[in-house]
Coordinates of C-alpha atoms and ligand atoms in Angstrom, one line a residue:
M188 CA 205.5 11.5 224.3
T189 CA 208.3 13.6 225.7
V190 CA 207.8 17.4 225.7
W191 CA 210.8 19.7 225.6
V192 CA 210.2 22.9 227.5
E193 CA 212.3 26.0 226.9
G194 CA 212.6 28.6 229.6
A195 CA 211.9 25.9 232.2
T196 CA 213.2 28.1 235.0
G197 CA 211.1 31.1 234.0
K198 CA 207.8 32.4 235.4
A199 CA 205.8 30.7 232.7
G200 CA 208.0 27.7 231.7
R201 CA 208.5 26.4 235.2
R202 CA 204.7 26.3 235.7
V203 CA 204.3 24.6 232.3
V204 CA 206.8 22.0 233.5
A205 CA 204.8 21.6 236.7
A206 CA 201.4 21.2 234.8
L207 CA 202.9 18.6 232.5
T208 CA 204.6 16.5 235.1
A209 CA 201.4 16.6 237.2
A210 CA 199.7 15.1 234.1
G211 CA 202.4 12.4 234.0
V212 CA 204.0 13.7 230.8
P213 CA 207.8 13.1 230.5
V214 CA 209.6 16.5 230.3
R215 CA 213.0 17.7 229.2
A216 CA 213.4 20.9 231.1
A217 CA 215.7 23.3 229.1
S218 CA 217.6 26.3 230.4
R219 CA 221.1 27.6 230.8
H220 CA 220.9 26.5 234.4
P221 CA 219.6 22.9 234.4
G222 CA 220.6 22.6 238.0
A223 CA 217.7 24.8 238.9
A224 CA 215.1 22.4 237.5
R225 CA 212.6 21.0 240.0
G226 CA 210.4 17.9 240.0
P227 CA 210.5 14.6 238.0
V228 CA 212.1 16.0 234.8
T229 CA 215.2 15.5 232.7
P230 CA 217.1 18.8 233.1
V231 CA 219.0 19.8 230.0
R232 CA 221.4 22.6 229.3
F233 CA 220.2 24.8 226.5
D234 CA 221.4 28.2 225.3
W235 CA 219.9 29.9 222.2
Y236 CA 223.4 31.4 221.6
D237 CA 225.3 28.1 221.8
E238 CA 224.1 25.8 219.0
T239 CA 226.3 23.0 220.4
T240 CA 223.7 22.7 223.2
W241 CA 220.7 22.3 220.9
A242 CA 220.8 18.6 219.8
P243 CA 221.8 17.2 223.2
A244 CA 219.1 19.3 224.9
L245 CA 216.4 18.1 222.4
G246 CA 217.1 14.4 222.7
D247 CA 214.2 12.4 221.5
A248 CA 211.5 15.0 222.4
G249 CA 208.5 14.8 220.0
T250 CA 206.9 18.1 221.0
L251 CA 208.4 21.4 221.8
F252 CA 207.2 24.3 224.0
V253 CA 209.2 27.3 222.8
K254 CA 209.1 31.0 223.6
G255 CA 212.2 32.4 221.9
L256 CA 214.1 35.5 222.9
D257 CA 212.2 38.8 223.2
S258 CA 214.6 41.6 222.9
D259 CA 216.8 40.2 220.1
D260 CA 216.0 41.2 216.5
G261 CA 217.7 37.9 215.4
A262 CA 215.3 35.7 217.4
A263 CA 213.2 34.6 214.4
A264 CA 216.2 33.5 212.5
L265 CA 217.4 31.5 215.6
V266 CA 214.0 29.9 216.0
A267 CA 213.9 29.0 212.3
R268 CA 217.3 27.4 212.4
F269 CA 216.6 25.6 215.7
L270 CA 213.3 24.1 214.4
A271 CA 215.0 23.0 211.2
A272 CA 217.6 21.2 213.3
S273 CA 215.0 19.4 215.5
Q274 CA 213.4 16.1 214.7
A275 CA 210.2 17.0 216.7
G276 CA 207.0 16.9 214.8
R277 CA 205.1 19.5 216.8
V278 CA 205.8 22.9 218.3
V279 CA 203.7 25.1 220.7
L280 CA 205.0 28.7 220.7
M281 CA 204.4 31.0 223.7
S282 CA 204.1 34.4 222.0
A283 CA 202.2 37.4 223.5
A284 CA 198.7 38.9 223.2
G285 CA 198.3 41.1 220.2
V286 CA 201.4 40.0 218.3
D287 CA 199.2 38.6 215.5
R288 CA 198.1 42.2 214.8
T289 CA 201.6 43.6 214.5
P290 CA 203.5 43.9 211.2
D291 CA 205.3 40.7 209.8
H292 CA 208.7 42.3 210.4
A293 CA 208.0 43.1 214.1
P294 CA 210.4 40.8 216.1
R295 CA 207.8 38.8 218.0
R296 CA 205.5 38.4 214.9
A297 CA 208.6 37.3 212.9
V298 CA 209.1 34.5 215.5
E299 CA 205.4 33.4 215.1
L300 CA 205.9 33.3 211.3
A301 CA 209.1 31.3 211.7
V302 CA 207.2 28.7 213.7
Q303 CA 204.3 28.7 211.2
R304 CA 206.6 28.2 208.3
S305 CA 208.8 25.5 210.0
G306 CA 206.9 22.6 208.4
K307 CA 206.0 21.3 211.8
R308 CA 202.5 21.1 213.3
W309 CA 202.2 24.3 215.3
T310 CA 200.0 26.1 217.8
V311 CA 200.5 29.6 219.1
L312 CA 199.6 30.7 222.6
R313 CA 199.3 34.5 223.2
P314 CA 199.1 35.3 226.9
N315 CA 198.3 38.7 228.2
W316 CA 200.5 40.4 230.9
F317 CA 201.5 38.0 233.7
L318 CA 200.2 38.7 237.2
Q319 CA 203.5 37.2 238.4
N320 CA 205.4 40.2 237.0
F321 CA 204.3 42.0 240.2
D322 CA 206.2 39.8 242.5
E323 CA 208.6 37.7 240.4
D324 CA 210.0 40.1 237.8
E325 CA 212.5 42.2 239.7
W326 CA 212.8 45.1 237.3
V327 CA 209.5 45.1 235.6
F328 CA 207.6 45.8 238.9
A329 CA 208.8 43.7 241.9
K330 CA 211.8 45.6 243.2
A331 CA 210.1 49.1 243.3
L332 CA 206.9 47.6 244.8
R333 CA 208.9 45.9 247.5
E334 CA 211.3 48.8 248.3
T335 CA 209.1 51.9 247.9
G336 CA 205.6 50.6 247.3
E337 CA 205.5 52.2 243.9
L338 CA 204.0 50.6 240.8
Y339 CA 205.9 52.1 237.9
A340 CA 203.5 52.0 235.0
G341 CA 201.2 54.2 232.9
S342 CA 197.6 54.3 231.7
G343 CA 195.7 51.7 229.7
R344 CA 194.2 48.4 230.6
A345 CA 195.4 44.8 230.4
G346 CA 193.7 41.4 230.8
F347 CA 196.4 40.3 233.3
T348 CA 196.7 36.5 233.4
D349 CA 198.0 34.2 236.0
T350 CA 201.0 32.2 234.7
R351 CA 199.4 29.1 236.2
D352 CA 196.5 29.6 233.8
L353 CA 198.9 30.0 230.9
A354 CA 200.5 26.8 232.1
D355 CA 197.2 24.9 232.3
A356 CA 196.3 26.1 228.8
A357 CA 199.7 25.1 227.5
A358 CA 199.3 21.6 229.1
A359 CA 195.9 21.2 227.6
V360 CA 197.2 22.1 224.1
L361 CA 200.3 20.0 224.5
T362 CA 198.4 16.9 225.6
S363 CA 195.4 16.8 223.4
P364 CA 194.7 16.8 219.7
G365 CA 192.9 19.4 217.6
H366 CA 195.1 22.4 218.0
D367 CA 197.2 22.4 214.9
G368 CA 197.4 25.7 213.0
R369 CA 195.5 27.5 215.8
G370 CA 196.2 30.5 217.9
Y371 CA 194.8 31.1 221.4
T372 CA 194.9 34.4 223.4
I373 CA 195.0 33.6 227.1
T374 CA 193.8 36.4 229.4
G375 CA 192.5 36.9 232.8
P376 CA 188.8 37.5 233.4
A377 CA 188.9 41.3 233.3
A378 CA 190.8 44.2 231.7
L379 CA 192.3 46.3 234.6
T380 CA 194.2 49.5 234.9
F381 CA 197.5 49.6 236.7
G382 CA 195.8 51.9 239.2
E383 CA 193.2 49.2 240.0
V384 CA 196.1 46.7 240.4
A385 CA 197.9 49.0 242.8
R386 CA 194.7 49.4 244.9
V387 CA 194.1 45.6 245.1
L388 CA 197.7 45.0 246.1
A389 CA 197.6 47.7 248.7
E390 CA 194.3 46.5 250.2
T391 CA 195.4 42.9 250.3
S392 CA 198.9 43.5 251.7
G393 CA 197.9 46.3 254.1
R394 CA 200.9 48.3 252.7
P395 CA 200.9 51.7 251.1
I396 CA 201.2 50.8 247.4
R397 CA 200.4 53.4 244.7
L398 CA 200.6 53.8 241.0
R399 CA 203.6 55.9 239.8
D400 CA 202.1 57.1 236.5
V401 CA 205.4 57.7 234.7
T402 CA 206.1 59.3 231.4
P403 CA 208.1 57.2 228.9
A404 CA 211.2 59.3 229.6
E405 CA 210.9 58.7 233.4
H406 CA 210.2 55.0 232.7
R407 CA 213.4 54.8 230.6
E408 CA 215.4 56.4 233.4
H409 CA 213.9 53.9 235.9
F410 CA 214.6 50.9 233.7
A411 CA 218.1 52.1 232.9
K412 CA 219.1 51.5 236.6
S413 CA 218.5 47.8 236.0
G414 CA 221.7 47.4 234.1
R415 CA 219.9 45.3 231.6
P416 CA 220.6 45.7 227.9
E417 CA 219.2 48.7 226.1
A418 CA 217.3 46.4 223.8
W419 CA 215.4 45.1 226.9
V420 CA 214.6 48.7 228.0
D421 CA 213.3 49.5 224.5
H422 CA 211.2 46.4 224.5
M423 CA 209.7 47.2 227.9
L424 CA 208.9 50.8 226.9
H425 CA 207.3 49.5 223.7
L426 CA 205.1 47.2 225.8
F427 CA 203.9 50.0 228.0
E428 CA 203.2 52.1 224.9
L429 CA 201.0 49.2 223.6
V430 CA 199.1 49.1 226.9
R431 CA 198.4 52.8 226.6
A432 CA 197.2 52.2 223.0
G433 CA 194.7 49.5 224.2
A434 CA 196.5 46.5 222.6
F435 CA 196.2 44.4 225.8
A436 CA 192.6 45.4 226.7
A437 CA 190.7 42.5 225.1
V438 CA 189.5 39.7 227.3
T439 CA 188.9 36.3 225.6
D440 CA 187.3 33.0 226.4
D441 CA 190.1 30.8 225.1
F442 CA 191.3 29.7 228.6
R443 CA 187.8 28.5 229.5
R444 CA 187.4 26.7 226.2
L445 CA 190.8 25.0 226.5
T446 CA 190.6 24.0 230.2
G447 CA 186.9 24.1 231.2
N448 CA 188.0 26.3 234.2
E449 CA 187.5 29.9 235.1
P450 CA 190.6 32.1 234.9
R451 CA 192.2 33.2 238.1
T452 CA 191.5 36.7 239.2
L453 CA 193.8 39.5 240.4
A454 CA 192.1 39.3 243.8
A455 CA 192.9 35.6 244.1
Y456 CA 196.5 36.0 243.1
A457 CA 196.9 39.0 245.5
E458 CA 195.4 36.9 248.4
E459 CA 198.0 34.1 247.7
K460 CA 201.0 36.3 247.2
W461 CA 200.4 39.7 248.9
A462 CA 198.3 39.0 252.0
P463 CA 200.5 39.3 255.2
A464 CA 200.2 35.6 255.9
A465 CA 200.5 34.5 252.3
V466 CA 202.2 31.1 251.7
S467 CA 203.7 31.1 248.2
P468 CA 202.0 28.6 245.9
R469 CA 203.4 27.0 242.8
Ligands
NAP190 N1 206.0 38.6 231.3 C1 204.8 38.8 230.7 O1 203.9 39.5 231.2 C2 204.5 38.2 229.4 C3 203.2 38.2 228.9 C4 203.0 37.6 227.6 C5 204.0 36.9 227.0 N2 205.2 36.8 227.6 C6 206.3 36.1 226.9 O2 206.9 35.2 227.8 C7 208.2 35.1 227.6 C8 209.0 35.3 228.9 O3 208.6 34.2 229.7 P1 208.8 34.3 231.2 O4 208.2 35.6 231.8 O5 208.4 33.0 231.8 O6 210.4 34.4 231.3 P2 211.3 34.8 232.5 O7 210.7 34.5 233.8 O8 211.8 36.1 232.2 O9 212.5 33.7 232.3 C9 213.3 33.7 231.2 C10 213.6 32.3 230.8 O10 214.3 32.3 229.6 C11 215.5 31.5 229.8 N3 216.6 32.1 229.0 C12 217.0 33.4 229.0 N4 218.0 33.5 228.1 C13 218.2 32.3 227.5 C14 219.1 31.8 226.5 N5 220.0 32.6 226.0 N6 219.0 30.5 226.2 C15 218.1 29.7 226.7 N7 217.2 30.1 227.7 C16 217.3 31.4 228.1 C17 215.8 31.6 231.2 O11 216.4 30.4 231.7 P3 217.9 30.4 232.3 O12 218.2 31.8 232.9 O13 217.7 29.4 233.4 O14 218.7 30.0 231.2 C18 214.4 31.6 231.8 O15 213.9 30.3 232.0 C19 208.6 36.2 226.6 O16 208.8 35.6 225.3 C20 207.4 37.1 226.5 O17 207.1 37.6 225.2 C21 205.5 37.4 228.8

């Protein structure tokens, strides 16, 4: 059965596409830039803000992998309308760790509820912070790490997870029965501080990398240079506040139970991406 994957060019979505195609599943890879799709997929143009793209993008897909838009308070309404317009019977939502403990009106929780009330068979995946933010998300961490060796962050711990693990968990859920009405929290094997991350990246790369333990005001000033919308800056500051409050510190067994594998470690990710002779894997 064909799976429609939203955000197919993103850090998580493109690995979900890779995991599904490796398993021989037909994929409709959706993004605003279908030309960027890789592998044996059907690339389709899809824009949350252009409803004329929705039906042609969906085609005959029976199952949907959806993430929705983060820093848009209208995301839940969009997701509800989109699901009502689709013929697919099943939806797997990529939300984020801890969202199920936030109030119903919080934007990401509202997206989860829109999915759960859609009338479709649903599953929610809640990954922790992605390790790939350190090298692939230019403004969250990557640019400053590359240019000055500074890891702009704060205190608190997170169970950083490799997006390939998220993708493998998603593929397991998307290709096997028994997941309807369930939520899974996907984490790495340990809850680490940003200071510990900086130390591992420095030791592995041989470069001087250090934590820049910024106040929320300094962080806002840093993110403001990105030119990204204020809603994105607010969203990021809120996430760092949640890390400080311990919202991402829990480590779960869900990845092991879904895939039978051990979650990838920070050290393994660093060796692949940060070692001087690293060759970039998928
Ligand atoms: N980063 C983390 O640490 C983390 C942790 C837990 C959960 N999450 C969740 O993961 C999601 C982000 O996933 P990611 O990090 O893989 O994303 P990403 O790398 O930031 O990529 C964003 C994706 O969204 C697509 N996109 C952006 N605007 C769009 C629009 N208007 N219409 C259709 N597609 C659009 C982009 O495709 P095009 O540009 O090609 O259109 C791209 O594929 C968020 O919902 C977040 O809550 C992230």
